[in-house]
mmCIF file of C-alpha atoms and ligand atoms in Angstrom:
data_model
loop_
_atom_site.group_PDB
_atom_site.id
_atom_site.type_symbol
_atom_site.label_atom_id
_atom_site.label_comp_id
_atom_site.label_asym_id
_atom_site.label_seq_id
_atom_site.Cartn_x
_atom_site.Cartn_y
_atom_site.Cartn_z
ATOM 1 C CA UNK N 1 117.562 110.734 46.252
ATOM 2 C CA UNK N 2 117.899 110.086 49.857
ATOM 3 C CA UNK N 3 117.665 112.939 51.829
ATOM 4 C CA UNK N 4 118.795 113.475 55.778
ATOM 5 C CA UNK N 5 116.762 116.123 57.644
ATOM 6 C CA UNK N 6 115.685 117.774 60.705
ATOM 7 C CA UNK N 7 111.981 117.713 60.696
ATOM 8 C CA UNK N 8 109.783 119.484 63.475
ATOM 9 C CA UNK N 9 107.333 117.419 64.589
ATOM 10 C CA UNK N 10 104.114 119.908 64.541
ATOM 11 C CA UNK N 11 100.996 117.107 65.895
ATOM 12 C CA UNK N 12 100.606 115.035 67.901
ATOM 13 C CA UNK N 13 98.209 112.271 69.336
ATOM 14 C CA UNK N 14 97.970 108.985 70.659
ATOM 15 C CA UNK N 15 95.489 106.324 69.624
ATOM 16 C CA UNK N 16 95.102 103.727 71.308
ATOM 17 C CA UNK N 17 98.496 102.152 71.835
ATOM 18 C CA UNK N 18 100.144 104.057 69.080
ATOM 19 C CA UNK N 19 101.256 107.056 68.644
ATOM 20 C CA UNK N 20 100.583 109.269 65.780
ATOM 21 C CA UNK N 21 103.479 111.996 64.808
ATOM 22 C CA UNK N 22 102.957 114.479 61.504
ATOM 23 C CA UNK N 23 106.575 115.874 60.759
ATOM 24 C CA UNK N 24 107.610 119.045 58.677
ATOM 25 C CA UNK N 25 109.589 117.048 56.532
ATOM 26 C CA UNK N 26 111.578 120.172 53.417
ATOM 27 C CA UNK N 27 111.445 118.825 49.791
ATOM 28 C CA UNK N 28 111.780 114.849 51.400
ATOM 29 C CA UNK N 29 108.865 113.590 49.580
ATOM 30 C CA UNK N 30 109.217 115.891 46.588
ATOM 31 C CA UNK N 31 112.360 114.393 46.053
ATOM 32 C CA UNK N 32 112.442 110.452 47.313
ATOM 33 C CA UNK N 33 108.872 109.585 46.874
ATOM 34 C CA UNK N 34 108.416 105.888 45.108
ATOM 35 C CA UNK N 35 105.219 105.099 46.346
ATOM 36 C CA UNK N 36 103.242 104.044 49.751
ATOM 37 C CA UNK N 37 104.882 101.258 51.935
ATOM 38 C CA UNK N 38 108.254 103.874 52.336
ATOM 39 C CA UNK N 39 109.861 104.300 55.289
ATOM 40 C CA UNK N 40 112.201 106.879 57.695
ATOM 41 C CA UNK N 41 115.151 106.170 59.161
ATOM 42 C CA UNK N 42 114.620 107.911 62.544
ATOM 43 C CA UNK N 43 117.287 108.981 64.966
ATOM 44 C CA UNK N 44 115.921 108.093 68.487
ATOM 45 C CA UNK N 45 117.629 109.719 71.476
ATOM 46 C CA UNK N 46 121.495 111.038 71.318
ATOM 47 C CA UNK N 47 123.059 107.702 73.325
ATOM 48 C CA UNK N 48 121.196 105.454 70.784
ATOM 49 C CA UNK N 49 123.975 104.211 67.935
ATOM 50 C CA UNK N 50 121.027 103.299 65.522
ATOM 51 C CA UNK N 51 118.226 104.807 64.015
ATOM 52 C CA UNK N 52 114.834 103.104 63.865
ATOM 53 C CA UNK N 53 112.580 102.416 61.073
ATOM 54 C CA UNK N 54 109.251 103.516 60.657
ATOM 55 C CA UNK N 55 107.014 103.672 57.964
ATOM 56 C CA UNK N 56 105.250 106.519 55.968
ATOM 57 C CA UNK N 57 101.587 106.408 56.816
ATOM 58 C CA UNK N 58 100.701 109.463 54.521
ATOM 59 C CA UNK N 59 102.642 111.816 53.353
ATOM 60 C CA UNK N 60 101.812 115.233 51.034
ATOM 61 C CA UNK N 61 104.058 117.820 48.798
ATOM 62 C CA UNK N 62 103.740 121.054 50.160
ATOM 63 C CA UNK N 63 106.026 124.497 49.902
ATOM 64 C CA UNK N 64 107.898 125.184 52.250
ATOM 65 C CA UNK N 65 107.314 121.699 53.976
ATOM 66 C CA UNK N 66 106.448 118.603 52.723
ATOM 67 C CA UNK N 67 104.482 116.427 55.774
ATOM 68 C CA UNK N 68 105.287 113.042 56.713
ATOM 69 C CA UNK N 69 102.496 111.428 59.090
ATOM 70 C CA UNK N 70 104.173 108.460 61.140
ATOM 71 C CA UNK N 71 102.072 106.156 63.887
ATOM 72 C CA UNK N 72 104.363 103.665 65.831
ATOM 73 C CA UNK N 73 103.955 101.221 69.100
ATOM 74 C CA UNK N 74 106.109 101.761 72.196
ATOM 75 C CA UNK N 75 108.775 98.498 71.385
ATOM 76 C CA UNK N 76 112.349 98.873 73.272
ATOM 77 C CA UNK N 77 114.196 102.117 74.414
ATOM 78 C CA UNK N 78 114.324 103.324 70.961
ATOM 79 C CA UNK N 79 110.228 104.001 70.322
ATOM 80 C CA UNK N 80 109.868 105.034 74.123
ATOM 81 C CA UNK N 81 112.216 107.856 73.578
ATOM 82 C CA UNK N 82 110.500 108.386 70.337
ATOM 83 C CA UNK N 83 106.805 108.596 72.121
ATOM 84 C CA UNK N 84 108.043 111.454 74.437
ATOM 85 C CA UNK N 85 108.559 114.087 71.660
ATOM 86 C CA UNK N 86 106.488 116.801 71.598
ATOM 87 C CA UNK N 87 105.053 119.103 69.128
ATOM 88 C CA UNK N 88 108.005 121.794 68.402
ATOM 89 C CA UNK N 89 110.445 119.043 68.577
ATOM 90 C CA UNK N 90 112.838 118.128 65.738
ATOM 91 C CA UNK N 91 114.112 114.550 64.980
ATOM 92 C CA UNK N 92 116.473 113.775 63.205
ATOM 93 C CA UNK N 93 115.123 111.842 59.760
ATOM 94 C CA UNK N 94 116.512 110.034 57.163
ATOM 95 C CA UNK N 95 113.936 108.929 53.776
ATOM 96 C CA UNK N 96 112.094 108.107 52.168
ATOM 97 C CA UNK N 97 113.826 105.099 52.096
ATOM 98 C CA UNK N 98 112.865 101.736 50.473
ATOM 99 C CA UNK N 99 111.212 100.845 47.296
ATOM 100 C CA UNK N 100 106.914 100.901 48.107
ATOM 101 C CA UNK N 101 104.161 99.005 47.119
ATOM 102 C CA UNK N 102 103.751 98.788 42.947
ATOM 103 C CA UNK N 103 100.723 100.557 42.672
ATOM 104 C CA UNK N 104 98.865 99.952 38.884
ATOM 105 C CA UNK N 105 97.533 103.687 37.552
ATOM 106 C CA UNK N 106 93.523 103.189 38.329
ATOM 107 C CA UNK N 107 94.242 100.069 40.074
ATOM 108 C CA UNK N 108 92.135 98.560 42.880
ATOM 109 C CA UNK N 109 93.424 96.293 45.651
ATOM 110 C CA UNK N 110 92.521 94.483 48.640
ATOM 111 C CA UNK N 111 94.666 96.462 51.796
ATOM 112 C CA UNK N 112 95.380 94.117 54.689
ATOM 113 C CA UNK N 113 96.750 95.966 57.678
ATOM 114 C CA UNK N 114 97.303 93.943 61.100
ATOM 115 C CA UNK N 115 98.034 95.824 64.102
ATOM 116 C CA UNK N 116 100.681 98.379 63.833
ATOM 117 C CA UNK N 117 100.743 97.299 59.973
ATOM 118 C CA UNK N 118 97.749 99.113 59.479
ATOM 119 C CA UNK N 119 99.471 102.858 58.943
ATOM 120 C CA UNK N 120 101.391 102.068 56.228
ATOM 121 C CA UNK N 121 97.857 100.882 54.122
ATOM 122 C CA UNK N 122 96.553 104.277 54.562
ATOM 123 C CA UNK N 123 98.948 105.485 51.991
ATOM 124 C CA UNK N 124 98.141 103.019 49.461
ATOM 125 C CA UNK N 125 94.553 103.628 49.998
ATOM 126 C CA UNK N 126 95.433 107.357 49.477
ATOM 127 C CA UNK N 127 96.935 106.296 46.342
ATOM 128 C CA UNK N 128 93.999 103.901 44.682
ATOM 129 C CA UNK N 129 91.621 106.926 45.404
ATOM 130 C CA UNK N 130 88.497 105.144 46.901
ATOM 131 C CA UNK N 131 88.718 101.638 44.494
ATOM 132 C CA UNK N 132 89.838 100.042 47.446
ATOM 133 C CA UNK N 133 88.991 97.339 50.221
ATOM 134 C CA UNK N 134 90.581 97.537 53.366
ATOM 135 C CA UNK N 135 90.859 94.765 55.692
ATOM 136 C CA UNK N 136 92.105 95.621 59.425
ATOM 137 C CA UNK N 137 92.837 93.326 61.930
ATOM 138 C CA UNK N 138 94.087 93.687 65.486
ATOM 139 C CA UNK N 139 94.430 91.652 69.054
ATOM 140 C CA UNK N 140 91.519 93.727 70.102
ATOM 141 C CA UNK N 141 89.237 96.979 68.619
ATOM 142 C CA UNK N 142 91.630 99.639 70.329
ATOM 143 C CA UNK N 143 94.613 98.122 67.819
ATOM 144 C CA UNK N 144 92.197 99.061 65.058
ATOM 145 C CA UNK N 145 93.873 102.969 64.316
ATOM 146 C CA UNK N 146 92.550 105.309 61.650
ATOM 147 C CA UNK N 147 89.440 103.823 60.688
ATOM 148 C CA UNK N 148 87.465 106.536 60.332
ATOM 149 C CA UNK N 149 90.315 107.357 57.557
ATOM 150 C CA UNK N 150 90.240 104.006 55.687
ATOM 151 C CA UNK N 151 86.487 104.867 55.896
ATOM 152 C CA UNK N 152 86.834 107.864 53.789
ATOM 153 C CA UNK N 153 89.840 106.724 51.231
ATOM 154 C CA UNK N 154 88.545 103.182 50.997
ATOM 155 C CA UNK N 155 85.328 101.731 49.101
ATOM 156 C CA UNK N 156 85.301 99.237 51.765
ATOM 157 C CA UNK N 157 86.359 98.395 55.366
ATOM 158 C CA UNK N 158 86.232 95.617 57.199
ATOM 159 C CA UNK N 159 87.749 94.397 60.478
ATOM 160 C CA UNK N 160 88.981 91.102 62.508
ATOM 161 C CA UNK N 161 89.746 91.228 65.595
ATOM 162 C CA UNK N 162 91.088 88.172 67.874
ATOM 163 C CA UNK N 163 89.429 88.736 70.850
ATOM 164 C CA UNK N 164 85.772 89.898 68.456
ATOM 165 C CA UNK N 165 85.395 93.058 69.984
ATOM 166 C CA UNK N 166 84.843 94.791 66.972
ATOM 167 C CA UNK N 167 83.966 93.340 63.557
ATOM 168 C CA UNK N 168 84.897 89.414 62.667
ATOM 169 C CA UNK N 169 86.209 87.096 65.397
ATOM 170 C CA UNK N 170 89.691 86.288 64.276
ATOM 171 C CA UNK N 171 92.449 86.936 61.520
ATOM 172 C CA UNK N 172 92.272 89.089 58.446
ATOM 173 C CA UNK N 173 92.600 85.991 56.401
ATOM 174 C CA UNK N 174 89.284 84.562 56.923
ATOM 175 C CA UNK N 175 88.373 87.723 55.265
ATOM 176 C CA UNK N 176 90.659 87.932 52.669
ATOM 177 C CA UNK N 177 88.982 84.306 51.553
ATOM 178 C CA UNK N 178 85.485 85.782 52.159
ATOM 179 C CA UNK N 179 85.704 89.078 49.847
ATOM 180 C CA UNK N 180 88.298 87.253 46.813
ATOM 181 C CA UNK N 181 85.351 84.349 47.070
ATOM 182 C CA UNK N 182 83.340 87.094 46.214
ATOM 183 C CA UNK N 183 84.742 89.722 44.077
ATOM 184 C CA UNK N 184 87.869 88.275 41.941
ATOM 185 C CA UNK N 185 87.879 91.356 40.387
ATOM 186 C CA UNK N 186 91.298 92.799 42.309
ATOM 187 C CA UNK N 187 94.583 93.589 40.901
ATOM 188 C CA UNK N 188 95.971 92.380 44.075
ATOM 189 C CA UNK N 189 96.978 92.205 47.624
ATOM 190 C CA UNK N 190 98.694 94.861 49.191
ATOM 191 C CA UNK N 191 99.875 93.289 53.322
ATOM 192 C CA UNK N 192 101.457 94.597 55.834
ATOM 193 C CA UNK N 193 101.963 93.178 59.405
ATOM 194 C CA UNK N 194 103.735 90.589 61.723
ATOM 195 C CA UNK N 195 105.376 87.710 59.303
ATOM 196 C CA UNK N 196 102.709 84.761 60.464
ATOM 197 C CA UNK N 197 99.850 87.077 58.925
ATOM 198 C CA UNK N 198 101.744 87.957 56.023
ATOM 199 C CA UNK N 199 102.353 83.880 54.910
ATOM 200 C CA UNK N 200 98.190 83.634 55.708
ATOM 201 C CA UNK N 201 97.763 86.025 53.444
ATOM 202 C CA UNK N 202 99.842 85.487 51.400
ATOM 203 C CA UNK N 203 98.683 81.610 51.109
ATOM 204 C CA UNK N 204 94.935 83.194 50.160
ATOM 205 C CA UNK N 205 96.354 85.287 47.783
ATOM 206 C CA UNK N 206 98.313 82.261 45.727
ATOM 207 C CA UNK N 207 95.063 79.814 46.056
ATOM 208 C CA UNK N 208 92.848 82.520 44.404
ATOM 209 C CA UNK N 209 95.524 83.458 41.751
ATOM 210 C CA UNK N 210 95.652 86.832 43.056
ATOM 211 C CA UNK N 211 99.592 89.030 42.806
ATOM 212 C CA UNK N 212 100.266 89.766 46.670
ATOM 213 C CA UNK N 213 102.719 92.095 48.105
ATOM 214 C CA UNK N 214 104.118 92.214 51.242
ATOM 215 C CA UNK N 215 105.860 94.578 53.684
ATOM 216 C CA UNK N 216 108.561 92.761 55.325
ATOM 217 C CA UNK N 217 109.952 94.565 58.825
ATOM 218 C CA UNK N 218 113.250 92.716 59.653
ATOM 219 C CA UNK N 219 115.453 94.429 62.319
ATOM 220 C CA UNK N 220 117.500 97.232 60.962
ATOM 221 C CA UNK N 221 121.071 98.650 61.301
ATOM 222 C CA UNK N 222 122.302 101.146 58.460
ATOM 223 C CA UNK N 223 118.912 101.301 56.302
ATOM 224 C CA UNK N 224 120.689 101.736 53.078
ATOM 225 C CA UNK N 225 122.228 98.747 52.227
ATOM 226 C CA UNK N 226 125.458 99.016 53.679
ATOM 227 C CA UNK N 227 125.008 95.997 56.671
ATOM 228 C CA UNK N 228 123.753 92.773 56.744
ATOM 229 C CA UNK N 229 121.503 93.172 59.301
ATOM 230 C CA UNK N 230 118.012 93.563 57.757
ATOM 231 C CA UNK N 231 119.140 90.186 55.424
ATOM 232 C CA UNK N 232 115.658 88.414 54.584
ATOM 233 C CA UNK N 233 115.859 84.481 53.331
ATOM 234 C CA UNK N 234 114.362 84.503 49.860
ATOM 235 C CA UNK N 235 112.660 81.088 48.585
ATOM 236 C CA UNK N 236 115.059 80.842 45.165
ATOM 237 C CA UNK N 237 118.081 80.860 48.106
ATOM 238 C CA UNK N 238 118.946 83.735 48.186
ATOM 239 C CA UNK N 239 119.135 87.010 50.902
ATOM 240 C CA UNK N 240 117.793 90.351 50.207
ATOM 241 C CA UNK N 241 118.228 93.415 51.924
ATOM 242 C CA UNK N 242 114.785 94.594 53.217
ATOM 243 C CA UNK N 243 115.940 98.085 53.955
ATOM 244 C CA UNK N 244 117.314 98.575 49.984
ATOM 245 C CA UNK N 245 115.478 95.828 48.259
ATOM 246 C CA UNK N 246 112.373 96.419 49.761
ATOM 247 C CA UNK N 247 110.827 96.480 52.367
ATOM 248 C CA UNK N 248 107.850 95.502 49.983
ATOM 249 C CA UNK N 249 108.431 92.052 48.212
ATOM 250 C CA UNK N 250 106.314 89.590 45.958
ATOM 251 C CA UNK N 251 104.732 87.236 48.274
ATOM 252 C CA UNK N 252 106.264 84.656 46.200
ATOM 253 C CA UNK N 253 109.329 85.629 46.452
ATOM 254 C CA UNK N 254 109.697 85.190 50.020
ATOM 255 C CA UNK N 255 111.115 81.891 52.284
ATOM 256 C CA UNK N 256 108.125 81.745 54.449
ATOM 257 C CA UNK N 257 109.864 78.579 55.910
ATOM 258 C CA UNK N 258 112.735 80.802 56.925
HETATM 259 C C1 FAD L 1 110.526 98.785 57.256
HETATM 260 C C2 FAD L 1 110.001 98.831 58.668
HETATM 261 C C3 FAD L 1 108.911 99.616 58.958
HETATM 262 C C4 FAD L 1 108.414 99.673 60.274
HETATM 263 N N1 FAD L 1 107.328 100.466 60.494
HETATM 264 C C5 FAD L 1 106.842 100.565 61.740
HETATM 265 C C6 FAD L 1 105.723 101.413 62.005
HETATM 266 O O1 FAD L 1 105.172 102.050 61.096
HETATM 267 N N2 FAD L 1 105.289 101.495 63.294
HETATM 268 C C7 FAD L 1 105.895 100.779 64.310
HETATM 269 O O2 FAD L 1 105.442 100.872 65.463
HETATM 270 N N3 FAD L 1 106.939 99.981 64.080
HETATM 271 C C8 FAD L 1 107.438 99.867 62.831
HETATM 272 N N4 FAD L 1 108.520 99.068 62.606
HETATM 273 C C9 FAD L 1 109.116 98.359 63.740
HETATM 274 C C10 FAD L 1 110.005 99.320 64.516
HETATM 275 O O3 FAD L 1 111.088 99.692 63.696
HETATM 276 C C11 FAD L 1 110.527 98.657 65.809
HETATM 277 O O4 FAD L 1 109.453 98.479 66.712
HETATM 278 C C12 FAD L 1 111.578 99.538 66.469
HETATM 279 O O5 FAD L 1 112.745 99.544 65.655
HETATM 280 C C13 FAD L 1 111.917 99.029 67.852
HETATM 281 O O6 FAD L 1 112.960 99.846 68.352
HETATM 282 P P1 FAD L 1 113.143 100.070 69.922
HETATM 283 O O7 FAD L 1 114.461 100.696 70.136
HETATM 284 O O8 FAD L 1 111.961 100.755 70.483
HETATM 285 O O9 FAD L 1 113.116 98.606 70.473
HETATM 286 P P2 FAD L 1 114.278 97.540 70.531
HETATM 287 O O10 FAD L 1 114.824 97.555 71.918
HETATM 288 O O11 FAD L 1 115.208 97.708 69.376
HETATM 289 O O12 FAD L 1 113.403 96.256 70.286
HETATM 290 C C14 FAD L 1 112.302 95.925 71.153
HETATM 291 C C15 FAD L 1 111.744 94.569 70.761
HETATM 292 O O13 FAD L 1 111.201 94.616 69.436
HETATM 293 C C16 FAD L 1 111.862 93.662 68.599
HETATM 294 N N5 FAD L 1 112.006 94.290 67.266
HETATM 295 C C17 FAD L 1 112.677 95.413 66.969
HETATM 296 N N6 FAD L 1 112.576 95.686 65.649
HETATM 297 C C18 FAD L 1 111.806 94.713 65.125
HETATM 298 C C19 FAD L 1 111.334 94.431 63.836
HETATM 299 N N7 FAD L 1 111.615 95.194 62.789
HETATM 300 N N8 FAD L 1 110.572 93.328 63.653
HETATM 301 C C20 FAD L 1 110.272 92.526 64.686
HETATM 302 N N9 FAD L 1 110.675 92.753 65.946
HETATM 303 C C21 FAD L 1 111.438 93.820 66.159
HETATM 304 C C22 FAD L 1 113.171 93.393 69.270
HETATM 305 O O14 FAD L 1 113.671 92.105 68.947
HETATM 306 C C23 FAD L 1 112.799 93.490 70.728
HETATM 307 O O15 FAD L 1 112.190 92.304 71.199
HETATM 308 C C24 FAD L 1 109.032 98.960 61.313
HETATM 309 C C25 FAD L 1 110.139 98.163 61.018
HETATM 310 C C26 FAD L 1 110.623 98.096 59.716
HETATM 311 C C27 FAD L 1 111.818 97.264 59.417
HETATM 312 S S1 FES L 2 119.806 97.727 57.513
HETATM 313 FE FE1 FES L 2 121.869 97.672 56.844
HETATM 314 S S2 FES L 2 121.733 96.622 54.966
HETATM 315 FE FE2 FES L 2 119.659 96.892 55.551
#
């Protein structure tokens, strides 16, 4: 059930160039949960007609108030609005909205993150309890957020960045290839991040015979399947809506050509 809310945002931080927000979010993830990879549907500023998208980086039941933790990049109008809340602050949210990452009960994964992709991992790393790898990549080491938690949910971290200030110099999938040419004991690929990393990955994944999923992030106008603007080319022909149909898809389901 999709729920509509005010939420209070109650902290705050910045790291690096993102912003981290943990909202007061009711009985929202009691009641829409499906699984990490979610997103809200947030309302930014009053003379904004749309909301903007976001995903769940970790979220937690609690009574009263379940929390929602959200980090995000300053993009357009929309996300620079959003960056000058403050603690006390409500926003208006809509979620948990989309379908999440398919998550196999004591499975263990490989977790790509790039740049502001990386948040949404934390939840599935949450989820696999400490099985799995994560793999974070970034333009430089301040893109490289909430490593010290992939550190503690994760039984192993490593990093690219492009520039090599921290970890391996370049993209994650040199080191996707590196750890599935050594361990091709994974029950997959969980990726999130900008499209040309996703169809690298993705690529890896189908050469080692390894299931890959993917979170897509099209633009966005309704978020529940009621516009055509979030339409994503799928390779059998056909167009799915990322906001209702996903925004997590089989790697191989996806045009990457598109
Ligand atoms: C499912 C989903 C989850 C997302 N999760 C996060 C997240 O966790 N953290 C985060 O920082 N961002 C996330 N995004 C992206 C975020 O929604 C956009 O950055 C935001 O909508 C930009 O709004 P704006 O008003 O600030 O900028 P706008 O003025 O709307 O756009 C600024 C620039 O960003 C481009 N842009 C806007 N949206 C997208 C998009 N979805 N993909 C590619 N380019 C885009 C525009 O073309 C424009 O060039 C997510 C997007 C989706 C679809
Ligand atoms: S954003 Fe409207 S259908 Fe997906």
């Amino acid at each position: 059930m999709k729920v509509e809310r005010k939420c209070t945002i109650v902290a705050r931080e910045e790291m690096g160039d993102a912003i981290y927000l943990v909202l007061e979010a009711g009985d929202m993830v009691r009641t829409s949960y499906a699984g990490p990879g979610q997103f809200v549907h947030v309302k930014c500023g009053e003379g904004l007609l749309l909301r903007r998208p976001i995903s769940v980086c970790s979220c937690q039941e609690d009574v009263p108030n379940d929390l929602i933790a959200i980090a995000f990049e300053v993009r357009g109008d929309g996300t620079r609005w959003l960056a000058q809340r403050k603690v006390g602050d409500t926003l208006d949210v809509m979620g948990l909205l989309g379908n999440g990452f398919s998550i196999k009960p004591k499975g263990r994964y490989l977790l790509v993150g790039g740049g502001i992709g990386i948040p949404p991992m934390r939840g599935c790393a949450q989820a696999t309890e400490g099985r799995s790898t994560a793999i974070l990549g970034g333009r430089s080491k301040d893109k490289i957020i909430l490593q010290s938690c992939f550190n503690d949910e994760c039984a192993k971290v490593l990093i690219a960045t492009d520039d090599g200030s921290l970890g391996h110099h370049g993209f994650v999938d040199a080191l996707v290839r590196q750890e599935l040419e050594q361990d091709k004991n994974y029950d997959g690929v969980l990726a999130c991040g900008p499209k040309p990393m996703l169809r690298n990955v993705a690529n890896v994944a189908q050469e080692f015979g390894i299931p890959c999923q993917v979170s897509m992030e099209e633009r966005m106008g309704c978020g529940v399947g009621a516009c055509l603007v979030c339409a994503c080319d799928m390779a059998d022909g056909s167009r799915k809506h990322v906001c209702k149909d996903g925004p997590v898809f089989d790697s191989k389901e996806v045009d990457w050509n598109a």
